[in-house]
PDB file of N, CA and C in Angstrom:
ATOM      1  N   UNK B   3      -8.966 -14.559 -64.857  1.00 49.00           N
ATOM      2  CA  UNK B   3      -8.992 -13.385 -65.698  1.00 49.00           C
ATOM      3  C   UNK B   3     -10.414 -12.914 -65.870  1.00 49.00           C
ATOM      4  N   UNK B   4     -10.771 -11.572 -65.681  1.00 52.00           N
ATOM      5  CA  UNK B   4     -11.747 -11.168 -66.146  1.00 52.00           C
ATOM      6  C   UNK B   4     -12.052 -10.662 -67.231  1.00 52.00           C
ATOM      7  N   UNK B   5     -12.937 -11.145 -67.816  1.00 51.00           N
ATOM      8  CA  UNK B   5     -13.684 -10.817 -69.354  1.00 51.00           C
ATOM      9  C   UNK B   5     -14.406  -9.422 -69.027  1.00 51.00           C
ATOM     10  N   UNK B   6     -13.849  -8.366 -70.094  1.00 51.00           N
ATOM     11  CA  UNK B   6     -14.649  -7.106 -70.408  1.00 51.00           C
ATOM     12  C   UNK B   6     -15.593  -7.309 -71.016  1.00 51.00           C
ATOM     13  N   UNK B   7     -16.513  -6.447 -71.427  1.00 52.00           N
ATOM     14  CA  UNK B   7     -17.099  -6.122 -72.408  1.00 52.00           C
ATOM     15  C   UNK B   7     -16.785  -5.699 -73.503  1.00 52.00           C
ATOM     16  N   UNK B   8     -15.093  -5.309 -73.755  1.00 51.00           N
ATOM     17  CA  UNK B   8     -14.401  -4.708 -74.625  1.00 51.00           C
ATOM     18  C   UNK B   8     -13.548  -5.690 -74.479  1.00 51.00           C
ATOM     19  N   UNK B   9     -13.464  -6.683 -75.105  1.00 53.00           N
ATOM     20  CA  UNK B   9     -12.537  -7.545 -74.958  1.00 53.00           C
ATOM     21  C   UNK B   9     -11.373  -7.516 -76.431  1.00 53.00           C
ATOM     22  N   UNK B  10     -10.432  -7.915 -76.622  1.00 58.00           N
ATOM     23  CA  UNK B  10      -9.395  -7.476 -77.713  1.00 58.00           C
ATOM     24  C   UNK B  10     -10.057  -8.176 -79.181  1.00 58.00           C
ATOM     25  N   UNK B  11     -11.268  -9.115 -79.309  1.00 63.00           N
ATOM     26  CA  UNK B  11     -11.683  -9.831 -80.165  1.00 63.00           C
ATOM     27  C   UNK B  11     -13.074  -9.249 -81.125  1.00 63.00           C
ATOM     28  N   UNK B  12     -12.922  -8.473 -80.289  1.00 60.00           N
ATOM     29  CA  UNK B  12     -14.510  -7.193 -80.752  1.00 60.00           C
ATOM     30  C   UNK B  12     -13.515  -5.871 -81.457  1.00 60.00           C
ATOM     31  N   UNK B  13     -14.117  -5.734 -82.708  1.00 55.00           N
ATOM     32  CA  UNK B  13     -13.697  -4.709 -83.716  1.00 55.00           C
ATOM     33  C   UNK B  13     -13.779  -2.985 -82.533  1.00 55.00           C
ATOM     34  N   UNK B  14     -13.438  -2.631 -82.543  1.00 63.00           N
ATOM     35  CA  UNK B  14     -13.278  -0.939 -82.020  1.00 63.00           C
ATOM     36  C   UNK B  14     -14.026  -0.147 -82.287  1.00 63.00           C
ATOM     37  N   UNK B  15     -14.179  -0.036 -84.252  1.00 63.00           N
ATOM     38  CA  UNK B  15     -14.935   0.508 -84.653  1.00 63.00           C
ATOM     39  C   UNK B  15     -16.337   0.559 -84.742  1.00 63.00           C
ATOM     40  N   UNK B  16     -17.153   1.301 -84.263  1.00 61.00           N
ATOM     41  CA  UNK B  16     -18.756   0.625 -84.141  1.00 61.00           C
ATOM     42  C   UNK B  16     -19.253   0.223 -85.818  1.00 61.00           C
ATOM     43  N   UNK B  17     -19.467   0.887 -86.937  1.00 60.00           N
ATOM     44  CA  UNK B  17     -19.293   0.717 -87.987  1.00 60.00           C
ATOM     45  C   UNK B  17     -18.588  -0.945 -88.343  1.00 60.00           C
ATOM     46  N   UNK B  18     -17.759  -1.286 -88.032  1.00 60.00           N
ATOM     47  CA  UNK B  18     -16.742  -2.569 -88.602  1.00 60.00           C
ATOM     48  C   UNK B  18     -17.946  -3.521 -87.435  1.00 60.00           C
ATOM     49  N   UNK B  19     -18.268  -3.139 -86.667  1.00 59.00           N
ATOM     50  CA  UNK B  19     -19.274  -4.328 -85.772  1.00 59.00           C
ATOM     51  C   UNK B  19     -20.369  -4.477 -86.667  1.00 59.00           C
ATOM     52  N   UNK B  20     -21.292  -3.747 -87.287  1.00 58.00           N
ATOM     53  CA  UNK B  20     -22.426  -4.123 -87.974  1.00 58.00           C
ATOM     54  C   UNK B  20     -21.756  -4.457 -89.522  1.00 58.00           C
ATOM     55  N   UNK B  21     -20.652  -4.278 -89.888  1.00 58.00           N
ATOM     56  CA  UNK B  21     -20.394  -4.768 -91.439  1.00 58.00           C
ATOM     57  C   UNK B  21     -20.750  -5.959 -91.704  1.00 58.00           C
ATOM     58  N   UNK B  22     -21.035  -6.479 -92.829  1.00 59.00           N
ATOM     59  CA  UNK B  22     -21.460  -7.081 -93.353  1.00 59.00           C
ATOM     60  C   UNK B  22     -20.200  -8.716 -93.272  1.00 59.00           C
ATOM     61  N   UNK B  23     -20.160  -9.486 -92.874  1.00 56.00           N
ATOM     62  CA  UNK B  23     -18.983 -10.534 -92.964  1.00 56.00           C
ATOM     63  C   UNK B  23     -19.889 -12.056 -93.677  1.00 56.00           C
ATOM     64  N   UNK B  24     -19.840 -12.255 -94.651  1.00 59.00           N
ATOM     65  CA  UNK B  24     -20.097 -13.610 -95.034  1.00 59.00           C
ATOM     66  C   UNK B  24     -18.552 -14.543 -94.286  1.00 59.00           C
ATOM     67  N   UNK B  25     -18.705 -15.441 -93.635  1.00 61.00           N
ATOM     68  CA  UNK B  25     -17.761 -16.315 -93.268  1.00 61.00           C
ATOM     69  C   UNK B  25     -17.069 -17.028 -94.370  1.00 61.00           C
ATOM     70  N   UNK B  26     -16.092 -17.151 -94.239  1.00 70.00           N
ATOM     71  CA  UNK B  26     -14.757 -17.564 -95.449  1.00 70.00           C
ATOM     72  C   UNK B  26     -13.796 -18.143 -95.012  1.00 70.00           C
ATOM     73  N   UNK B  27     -13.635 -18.873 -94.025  1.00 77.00           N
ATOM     74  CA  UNK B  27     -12.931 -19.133 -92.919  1.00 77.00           C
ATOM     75  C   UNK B  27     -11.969 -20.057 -94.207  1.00 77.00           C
ATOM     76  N   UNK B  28     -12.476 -21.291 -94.706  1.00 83.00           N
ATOM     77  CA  UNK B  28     -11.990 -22.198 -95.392  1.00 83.00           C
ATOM     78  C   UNK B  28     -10.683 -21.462 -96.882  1.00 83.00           C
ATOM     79  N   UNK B  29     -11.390 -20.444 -97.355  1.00 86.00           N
ATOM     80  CA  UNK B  29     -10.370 -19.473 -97.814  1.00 86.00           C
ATOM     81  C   UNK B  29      -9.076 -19.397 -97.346  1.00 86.00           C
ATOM     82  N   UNK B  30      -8.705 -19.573 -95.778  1.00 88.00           N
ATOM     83  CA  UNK B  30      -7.035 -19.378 -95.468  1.00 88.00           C
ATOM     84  C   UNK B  30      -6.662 -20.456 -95.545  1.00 88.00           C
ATOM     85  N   UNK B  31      -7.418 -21.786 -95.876  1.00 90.00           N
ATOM     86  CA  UNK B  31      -6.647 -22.967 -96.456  1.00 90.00           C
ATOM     87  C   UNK B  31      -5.648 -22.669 -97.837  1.00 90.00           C
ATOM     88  N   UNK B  32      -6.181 -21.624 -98.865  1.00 90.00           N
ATOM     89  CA  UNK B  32      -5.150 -21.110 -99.790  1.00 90.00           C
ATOM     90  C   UNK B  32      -3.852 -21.252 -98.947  1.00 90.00           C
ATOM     91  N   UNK B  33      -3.730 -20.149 -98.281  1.00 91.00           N
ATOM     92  CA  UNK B  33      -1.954 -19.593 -97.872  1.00 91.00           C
ATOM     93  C   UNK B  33      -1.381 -20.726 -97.755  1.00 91.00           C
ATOM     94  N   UNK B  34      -1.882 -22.262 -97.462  1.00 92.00           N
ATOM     95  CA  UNK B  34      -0.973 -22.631 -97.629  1.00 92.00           C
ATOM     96  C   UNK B  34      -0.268 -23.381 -98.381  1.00 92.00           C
ATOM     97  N   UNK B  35      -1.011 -23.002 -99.489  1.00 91.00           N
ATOM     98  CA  UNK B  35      -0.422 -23.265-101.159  1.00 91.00           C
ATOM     99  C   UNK B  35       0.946 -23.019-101.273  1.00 91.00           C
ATOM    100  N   UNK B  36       1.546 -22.148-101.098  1.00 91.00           N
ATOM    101  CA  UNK B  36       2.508 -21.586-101.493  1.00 91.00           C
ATOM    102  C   UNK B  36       3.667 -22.235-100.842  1.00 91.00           C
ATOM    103  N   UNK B  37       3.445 -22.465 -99.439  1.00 91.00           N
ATOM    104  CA  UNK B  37       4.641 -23.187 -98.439  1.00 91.00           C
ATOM    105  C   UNK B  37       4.676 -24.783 -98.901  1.00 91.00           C
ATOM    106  N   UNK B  38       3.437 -25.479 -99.648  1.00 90.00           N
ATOM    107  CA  UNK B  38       3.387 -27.029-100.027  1.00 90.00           C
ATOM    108  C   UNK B  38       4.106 -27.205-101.520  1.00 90.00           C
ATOM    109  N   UNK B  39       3.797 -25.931-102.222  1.00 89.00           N
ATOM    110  CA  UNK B  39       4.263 -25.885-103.252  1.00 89.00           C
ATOM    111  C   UNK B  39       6.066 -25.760-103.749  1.00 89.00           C
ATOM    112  N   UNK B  40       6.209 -25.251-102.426  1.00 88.00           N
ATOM    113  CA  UNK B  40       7.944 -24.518-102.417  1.00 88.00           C
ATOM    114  C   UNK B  40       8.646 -25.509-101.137  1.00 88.00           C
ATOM    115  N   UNK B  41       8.401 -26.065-100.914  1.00 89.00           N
ATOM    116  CA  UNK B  41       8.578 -27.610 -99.537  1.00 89.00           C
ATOM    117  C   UNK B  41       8.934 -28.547-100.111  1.00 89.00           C
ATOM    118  N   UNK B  42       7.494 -28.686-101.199  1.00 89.00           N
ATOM    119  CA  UNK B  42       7.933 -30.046-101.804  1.00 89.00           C
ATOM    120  C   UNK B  42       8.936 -30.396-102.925  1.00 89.00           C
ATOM    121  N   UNK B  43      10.620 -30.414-102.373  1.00 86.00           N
ATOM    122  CA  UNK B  43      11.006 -29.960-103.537  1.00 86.00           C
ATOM    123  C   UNK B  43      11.503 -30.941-104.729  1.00 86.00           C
ATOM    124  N   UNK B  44      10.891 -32.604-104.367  1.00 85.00           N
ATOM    125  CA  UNK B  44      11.178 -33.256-105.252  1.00 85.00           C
ATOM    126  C   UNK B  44      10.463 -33.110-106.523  1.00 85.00           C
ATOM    127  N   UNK B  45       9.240 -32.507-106.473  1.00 84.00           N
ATOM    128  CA  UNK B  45       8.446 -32.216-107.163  1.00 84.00           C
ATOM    129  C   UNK B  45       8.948 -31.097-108.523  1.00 84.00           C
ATOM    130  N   UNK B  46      10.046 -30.352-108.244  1.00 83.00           N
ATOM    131  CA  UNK B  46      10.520 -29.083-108.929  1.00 83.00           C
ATOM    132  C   UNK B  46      12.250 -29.588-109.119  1.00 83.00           C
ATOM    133  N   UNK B  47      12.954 -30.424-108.466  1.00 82.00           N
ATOM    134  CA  UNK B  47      14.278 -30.216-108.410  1.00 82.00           C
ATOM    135  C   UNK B  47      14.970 -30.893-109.723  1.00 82.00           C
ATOM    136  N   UNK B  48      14.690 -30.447-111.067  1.00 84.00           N
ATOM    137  CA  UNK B  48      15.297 -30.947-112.119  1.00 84.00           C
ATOM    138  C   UNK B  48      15.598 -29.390-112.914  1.00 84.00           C
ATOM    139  N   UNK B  49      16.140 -29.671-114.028  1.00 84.00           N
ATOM    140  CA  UNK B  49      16.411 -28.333-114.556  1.00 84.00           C
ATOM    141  C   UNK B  49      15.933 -28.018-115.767  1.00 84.00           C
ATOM    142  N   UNK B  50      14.894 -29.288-116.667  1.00 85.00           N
ATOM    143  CA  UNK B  50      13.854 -29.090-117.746  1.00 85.00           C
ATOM    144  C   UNK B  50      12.588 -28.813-117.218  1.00 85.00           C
ATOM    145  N   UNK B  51      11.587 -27.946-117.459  1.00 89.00           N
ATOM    146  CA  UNK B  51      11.787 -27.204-118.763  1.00 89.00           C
ATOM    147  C   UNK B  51      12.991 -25.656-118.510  1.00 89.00           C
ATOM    148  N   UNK B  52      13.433 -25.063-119.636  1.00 84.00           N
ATOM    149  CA  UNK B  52      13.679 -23.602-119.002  1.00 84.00           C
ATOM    150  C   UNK B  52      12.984 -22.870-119.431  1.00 84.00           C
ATOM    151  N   UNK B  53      13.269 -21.566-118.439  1.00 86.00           N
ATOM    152  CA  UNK B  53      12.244 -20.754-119.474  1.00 86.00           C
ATOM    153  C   UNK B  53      13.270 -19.270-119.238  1.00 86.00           C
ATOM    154  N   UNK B  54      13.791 -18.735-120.471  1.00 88.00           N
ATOM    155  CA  UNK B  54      14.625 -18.087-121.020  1.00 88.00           C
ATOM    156  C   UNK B  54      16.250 -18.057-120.458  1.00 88.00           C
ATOM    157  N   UNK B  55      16.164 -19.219-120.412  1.00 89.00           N
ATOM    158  CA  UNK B  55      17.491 -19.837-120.035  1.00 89.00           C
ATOM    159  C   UNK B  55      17.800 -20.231-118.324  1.00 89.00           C
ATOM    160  N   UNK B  56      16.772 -20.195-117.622  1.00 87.00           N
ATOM    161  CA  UNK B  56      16.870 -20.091-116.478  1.00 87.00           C
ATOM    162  C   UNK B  56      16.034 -21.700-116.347  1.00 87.00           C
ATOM    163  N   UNK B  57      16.855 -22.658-114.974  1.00 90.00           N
ATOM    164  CA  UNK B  57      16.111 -23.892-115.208  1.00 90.00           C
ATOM    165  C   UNK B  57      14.682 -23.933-114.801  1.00 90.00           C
ATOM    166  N   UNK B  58      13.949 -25.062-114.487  1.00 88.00           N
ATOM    167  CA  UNK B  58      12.785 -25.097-113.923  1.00 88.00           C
ATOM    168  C   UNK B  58      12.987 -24.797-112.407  1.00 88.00           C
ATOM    169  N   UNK B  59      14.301 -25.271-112.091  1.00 90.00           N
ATOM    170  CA  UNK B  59      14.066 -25.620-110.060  1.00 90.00           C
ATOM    171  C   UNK B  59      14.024 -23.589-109.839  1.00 90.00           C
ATOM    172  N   UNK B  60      14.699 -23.282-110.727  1.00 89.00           N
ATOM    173  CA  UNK B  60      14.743 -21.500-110.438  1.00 89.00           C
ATOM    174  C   UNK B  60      13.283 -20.800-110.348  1.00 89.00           C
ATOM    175  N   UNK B  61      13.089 -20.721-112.059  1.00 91.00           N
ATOM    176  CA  UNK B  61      11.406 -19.800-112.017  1.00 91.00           C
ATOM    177  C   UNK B  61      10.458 -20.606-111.150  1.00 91.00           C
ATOM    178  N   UNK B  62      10.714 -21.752-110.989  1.00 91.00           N
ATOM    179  CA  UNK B  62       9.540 -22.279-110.164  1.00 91.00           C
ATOM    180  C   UNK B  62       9.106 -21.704-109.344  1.00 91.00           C
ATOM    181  N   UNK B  63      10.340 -21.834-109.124  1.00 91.00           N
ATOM    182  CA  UNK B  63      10.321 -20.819-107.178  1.00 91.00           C
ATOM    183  C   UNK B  63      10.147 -19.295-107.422  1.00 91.00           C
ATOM    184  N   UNK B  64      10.090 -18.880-108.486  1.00 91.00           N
ATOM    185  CA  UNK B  64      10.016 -17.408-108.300  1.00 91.00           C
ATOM    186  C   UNK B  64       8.512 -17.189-108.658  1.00 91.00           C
ATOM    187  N   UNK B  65       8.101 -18.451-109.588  1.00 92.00           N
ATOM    188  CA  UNK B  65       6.711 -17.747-109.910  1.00 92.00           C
ATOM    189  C   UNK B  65       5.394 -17.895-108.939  1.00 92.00           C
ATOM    190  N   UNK B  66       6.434 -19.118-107.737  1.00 92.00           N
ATOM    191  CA  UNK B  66       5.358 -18.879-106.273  1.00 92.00           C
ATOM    192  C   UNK B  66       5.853 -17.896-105.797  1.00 92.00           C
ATOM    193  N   UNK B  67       7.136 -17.024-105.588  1.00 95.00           N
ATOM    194  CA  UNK B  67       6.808 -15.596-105.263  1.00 95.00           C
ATOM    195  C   UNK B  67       5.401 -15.000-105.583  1.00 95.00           C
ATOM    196  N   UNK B  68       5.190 -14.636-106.981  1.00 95.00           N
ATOM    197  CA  UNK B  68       4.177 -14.110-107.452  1.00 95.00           C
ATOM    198  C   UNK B  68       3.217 -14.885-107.002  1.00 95.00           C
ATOM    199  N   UNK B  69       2.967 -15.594-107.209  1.00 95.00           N
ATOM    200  CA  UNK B  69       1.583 -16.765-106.631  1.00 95.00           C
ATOM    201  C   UNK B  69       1.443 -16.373-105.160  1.00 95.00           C
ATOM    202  N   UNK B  70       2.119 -15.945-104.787  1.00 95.00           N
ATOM    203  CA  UNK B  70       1.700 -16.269-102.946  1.00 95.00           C
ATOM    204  C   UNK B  70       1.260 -14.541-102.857  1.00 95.00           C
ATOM    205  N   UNK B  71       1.885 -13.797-103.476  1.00 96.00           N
ATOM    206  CA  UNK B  71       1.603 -12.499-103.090  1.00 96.00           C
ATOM    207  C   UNK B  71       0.282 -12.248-103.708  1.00 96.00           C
ATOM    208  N   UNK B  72      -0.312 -12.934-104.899  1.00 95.00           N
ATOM    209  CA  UNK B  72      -1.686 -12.817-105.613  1.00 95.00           C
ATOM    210  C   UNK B  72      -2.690 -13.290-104.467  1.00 95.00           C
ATOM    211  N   UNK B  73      -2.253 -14.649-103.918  1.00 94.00           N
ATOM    212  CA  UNK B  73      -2.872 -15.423-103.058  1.00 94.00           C
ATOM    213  C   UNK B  73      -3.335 -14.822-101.783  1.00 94.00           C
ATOM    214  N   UNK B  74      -2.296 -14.116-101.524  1.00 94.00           N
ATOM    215  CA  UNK B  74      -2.556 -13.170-100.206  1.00 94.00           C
ATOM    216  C   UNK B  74      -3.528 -12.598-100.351  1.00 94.00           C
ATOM    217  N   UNK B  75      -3.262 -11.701-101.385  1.00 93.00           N
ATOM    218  CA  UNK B  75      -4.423 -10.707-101.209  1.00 93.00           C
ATOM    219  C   UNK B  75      -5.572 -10.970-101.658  1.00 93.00           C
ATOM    220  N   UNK B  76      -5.544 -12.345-102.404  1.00 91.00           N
ATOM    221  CA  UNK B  76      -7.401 -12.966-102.368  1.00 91.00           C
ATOM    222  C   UNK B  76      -7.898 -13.526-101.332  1.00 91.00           C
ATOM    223  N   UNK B  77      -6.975 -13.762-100.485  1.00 90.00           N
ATOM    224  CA  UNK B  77      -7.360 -14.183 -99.234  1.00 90.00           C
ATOM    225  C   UNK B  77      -7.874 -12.973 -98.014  1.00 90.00           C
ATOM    226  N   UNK B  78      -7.051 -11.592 -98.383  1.00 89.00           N
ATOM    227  CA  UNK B  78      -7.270 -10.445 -97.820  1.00 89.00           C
ATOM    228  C   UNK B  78      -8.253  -9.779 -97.955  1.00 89.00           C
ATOM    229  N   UNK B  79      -8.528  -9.962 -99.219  1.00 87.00           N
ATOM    230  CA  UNK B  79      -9.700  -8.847 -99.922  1.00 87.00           C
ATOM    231  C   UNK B  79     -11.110 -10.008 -99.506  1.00 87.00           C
ATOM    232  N   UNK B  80     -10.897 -11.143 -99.440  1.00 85.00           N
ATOM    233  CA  UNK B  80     -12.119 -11.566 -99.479  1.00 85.00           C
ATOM    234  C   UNK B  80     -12.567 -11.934 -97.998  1.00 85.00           C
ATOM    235  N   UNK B  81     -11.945 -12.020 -97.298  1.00 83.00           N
ATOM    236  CA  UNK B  81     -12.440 -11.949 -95.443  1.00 83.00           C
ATOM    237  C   UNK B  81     -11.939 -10.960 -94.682  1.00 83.00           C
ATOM    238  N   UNK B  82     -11.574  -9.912 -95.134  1.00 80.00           N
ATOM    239  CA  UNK B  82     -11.399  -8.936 -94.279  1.00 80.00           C
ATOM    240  C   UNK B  82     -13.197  -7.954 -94.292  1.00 80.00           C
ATOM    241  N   UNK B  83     -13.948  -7.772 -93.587  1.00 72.00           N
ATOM    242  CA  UNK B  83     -14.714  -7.109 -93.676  1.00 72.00           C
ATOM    243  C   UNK B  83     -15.349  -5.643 -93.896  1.00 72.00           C
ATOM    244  N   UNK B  84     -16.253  -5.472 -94.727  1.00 69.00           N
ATOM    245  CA  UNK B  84     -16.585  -4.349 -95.349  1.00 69.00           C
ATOM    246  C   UNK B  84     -17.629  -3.687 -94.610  1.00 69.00           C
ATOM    247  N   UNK B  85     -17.231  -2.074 -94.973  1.00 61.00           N
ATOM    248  CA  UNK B  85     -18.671  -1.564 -94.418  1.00 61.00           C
ATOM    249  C   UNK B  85     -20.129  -1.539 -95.115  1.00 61.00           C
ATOM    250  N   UNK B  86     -21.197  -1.741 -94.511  1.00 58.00           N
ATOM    251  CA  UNK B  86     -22.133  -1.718 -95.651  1.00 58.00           C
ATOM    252  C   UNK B  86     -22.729  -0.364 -96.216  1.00 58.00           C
ATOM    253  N   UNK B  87     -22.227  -0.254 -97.428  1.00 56.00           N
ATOM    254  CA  UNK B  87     -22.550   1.116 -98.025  1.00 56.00           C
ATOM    255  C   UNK B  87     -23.957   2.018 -97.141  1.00 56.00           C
ATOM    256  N   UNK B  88     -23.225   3.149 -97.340  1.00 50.00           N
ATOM    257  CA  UNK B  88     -24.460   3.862 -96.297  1.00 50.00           C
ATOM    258  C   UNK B  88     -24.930   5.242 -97.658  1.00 50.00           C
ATOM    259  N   UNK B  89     -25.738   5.745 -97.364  1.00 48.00           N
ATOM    260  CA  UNK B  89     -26.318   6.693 -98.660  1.00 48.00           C
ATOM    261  C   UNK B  89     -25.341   7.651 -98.416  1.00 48.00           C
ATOM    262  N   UNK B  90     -24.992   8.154 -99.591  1.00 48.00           N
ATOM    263  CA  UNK B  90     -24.118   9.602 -99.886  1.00 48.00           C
ATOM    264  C   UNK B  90     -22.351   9.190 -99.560  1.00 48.00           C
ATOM    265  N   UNK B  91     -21.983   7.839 -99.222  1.00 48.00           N
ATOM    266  CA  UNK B  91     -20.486   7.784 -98.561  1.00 48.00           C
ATOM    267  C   UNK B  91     -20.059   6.790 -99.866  1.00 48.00           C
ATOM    268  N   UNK B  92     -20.686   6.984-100.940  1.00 50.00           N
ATOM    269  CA  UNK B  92     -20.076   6.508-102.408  1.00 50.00           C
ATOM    270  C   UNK B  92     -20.510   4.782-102.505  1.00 50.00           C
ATOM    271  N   UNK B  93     -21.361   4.287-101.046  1.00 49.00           N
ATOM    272  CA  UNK B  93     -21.568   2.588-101.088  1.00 49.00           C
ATOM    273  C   UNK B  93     -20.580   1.867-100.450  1.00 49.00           C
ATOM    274  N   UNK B  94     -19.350   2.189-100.245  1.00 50.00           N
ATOM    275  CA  UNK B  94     -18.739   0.952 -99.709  1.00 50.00           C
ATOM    276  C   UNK B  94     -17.160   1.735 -99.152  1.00 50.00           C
ATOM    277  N   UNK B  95     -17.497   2.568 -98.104  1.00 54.00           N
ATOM    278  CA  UNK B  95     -15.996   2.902 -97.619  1.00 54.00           C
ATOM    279  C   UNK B  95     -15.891   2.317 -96.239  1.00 54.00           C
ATOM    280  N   UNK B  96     -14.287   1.889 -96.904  1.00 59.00           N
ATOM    281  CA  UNK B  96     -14.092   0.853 -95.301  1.00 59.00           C
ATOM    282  C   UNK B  96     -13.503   1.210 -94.439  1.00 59.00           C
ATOM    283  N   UNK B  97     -13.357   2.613 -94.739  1.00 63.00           N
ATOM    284  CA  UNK B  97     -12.190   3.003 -93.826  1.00 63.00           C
ATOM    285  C   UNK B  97     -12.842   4.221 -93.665  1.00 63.00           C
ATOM    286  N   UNK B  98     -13.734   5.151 -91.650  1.00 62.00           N
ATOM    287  CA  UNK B  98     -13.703   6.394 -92.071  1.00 62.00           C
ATOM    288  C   UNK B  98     -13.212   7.499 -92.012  1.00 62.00           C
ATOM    289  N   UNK B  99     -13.793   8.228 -92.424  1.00 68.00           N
ATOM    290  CA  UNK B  99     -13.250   9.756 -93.438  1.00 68.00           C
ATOM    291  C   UNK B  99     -12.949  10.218 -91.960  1.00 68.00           C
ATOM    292  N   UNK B 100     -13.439  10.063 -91.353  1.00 72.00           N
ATOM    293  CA  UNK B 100     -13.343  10.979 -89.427  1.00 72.00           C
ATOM    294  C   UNK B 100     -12.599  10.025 -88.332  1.00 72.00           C
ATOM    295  N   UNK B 101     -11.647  10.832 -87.437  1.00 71.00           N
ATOM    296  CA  UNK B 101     -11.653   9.954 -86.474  1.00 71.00           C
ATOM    297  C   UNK B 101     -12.490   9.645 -85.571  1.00 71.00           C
ATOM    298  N   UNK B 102     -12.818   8.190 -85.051  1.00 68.00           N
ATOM    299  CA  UNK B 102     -13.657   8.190 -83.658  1.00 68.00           C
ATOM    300  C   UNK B 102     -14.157   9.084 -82.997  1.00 68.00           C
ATOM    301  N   UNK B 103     -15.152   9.170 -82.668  1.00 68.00           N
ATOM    302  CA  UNK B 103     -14.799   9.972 -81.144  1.00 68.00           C
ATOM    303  C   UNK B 103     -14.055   9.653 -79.573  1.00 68.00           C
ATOM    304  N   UNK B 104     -13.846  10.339 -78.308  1.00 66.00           N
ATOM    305  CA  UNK B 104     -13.221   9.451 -77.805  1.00 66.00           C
ATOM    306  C   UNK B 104     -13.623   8.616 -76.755  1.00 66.00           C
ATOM    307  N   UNK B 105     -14.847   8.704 -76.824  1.00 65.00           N
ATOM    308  CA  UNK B 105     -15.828   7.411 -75.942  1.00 65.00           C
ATOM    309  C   UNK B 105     -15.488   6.383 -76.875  1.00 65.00           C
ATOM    310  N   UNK B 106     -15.451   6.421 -77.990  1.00 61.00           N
ATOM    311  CA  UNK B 106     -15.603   5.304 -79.353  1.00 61.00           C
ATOM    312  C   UNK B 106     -14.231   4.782 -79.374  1.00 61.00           C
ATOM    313  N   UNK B 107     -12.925   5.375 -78.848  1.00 61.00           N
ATOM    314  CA  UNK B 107     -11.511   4.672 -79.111  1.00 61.00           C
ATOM    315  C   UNK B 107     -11.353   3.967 -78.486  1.00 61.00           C
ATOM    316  N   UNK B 108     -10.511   2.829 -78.336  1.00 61.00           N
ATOM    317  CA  UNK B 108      -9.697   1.796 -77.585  1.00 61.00           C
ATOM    318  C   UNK B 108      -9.139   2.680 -76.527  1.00 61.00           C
ATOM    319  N   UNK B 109      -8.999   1.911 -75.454  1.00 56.00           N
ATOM    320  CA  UNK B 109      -8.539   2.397 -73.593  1.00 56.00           C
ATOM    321  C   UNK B 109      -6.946   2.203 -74.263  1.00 56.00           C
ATOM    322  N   UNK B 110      -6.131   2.857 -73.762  1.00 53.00           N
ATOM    323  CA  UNK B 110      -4.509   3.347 -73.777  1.00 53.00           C
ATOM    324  C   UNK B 110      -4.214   2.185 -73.127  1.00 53.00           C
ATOM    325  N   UNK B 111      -3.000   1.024 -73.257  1.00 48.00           N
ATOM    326  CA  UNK B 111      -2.347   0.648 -72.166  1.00 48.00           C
ATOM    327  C   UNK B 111      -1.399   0.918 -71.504  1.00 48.00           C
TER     328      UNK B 111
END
């Protein structure tokens, strides 16, 4: 196989190439809170405490619903990379206002 210069692992956007990325890699060890938490189910499978009449093995599991969807997106927001504020574009837009040009887009397959 030959390696491009545009290979699928390089951002598109020229902008998203110079952003700013502190590495966070250890961060997606979170996600998998949620699958150890809802797996392990000897840990949850009784029916004290309740909480408004519903047992423990129930909300448990619902309040890692919520937990995993919080989790996500601290995991999202904090390694997905930003642009570094440029003067007059408000400091920090990650997304821009223009499309590419079309030297600047991804090749069609």
């Amino acid at each position: 196989m030959h390696t491009s210069e545009n290979s699928t692992n390089r951002p598109i956007d020229p902008q998203t190439a110079r952003a700013a990325r502190p590495v966070h890699r250890w961060l997606y060890v979170l996600l998998l809170a949620p699958f150890v938490g809802t797996l392990w189910v000897s840990t949850y499978a009784h029916e004290s405490p309740r909480l408004f009449g519903f047992p423990f093995f129930y909300w448990y599991q619902l309040a890692w619903v919520f937990a995993a969807s919080g989790i996500t997106v601290l995991v999202y927001l904090l390694t997905t990379p930003r642009r570094r504020g440029e003067q007059g574009d408000g400091g920090g837009a990650v997304y821009p206002s223009t499309p590419a040009p079309a030297d600047e887009r991804s090749r069609q397959r």
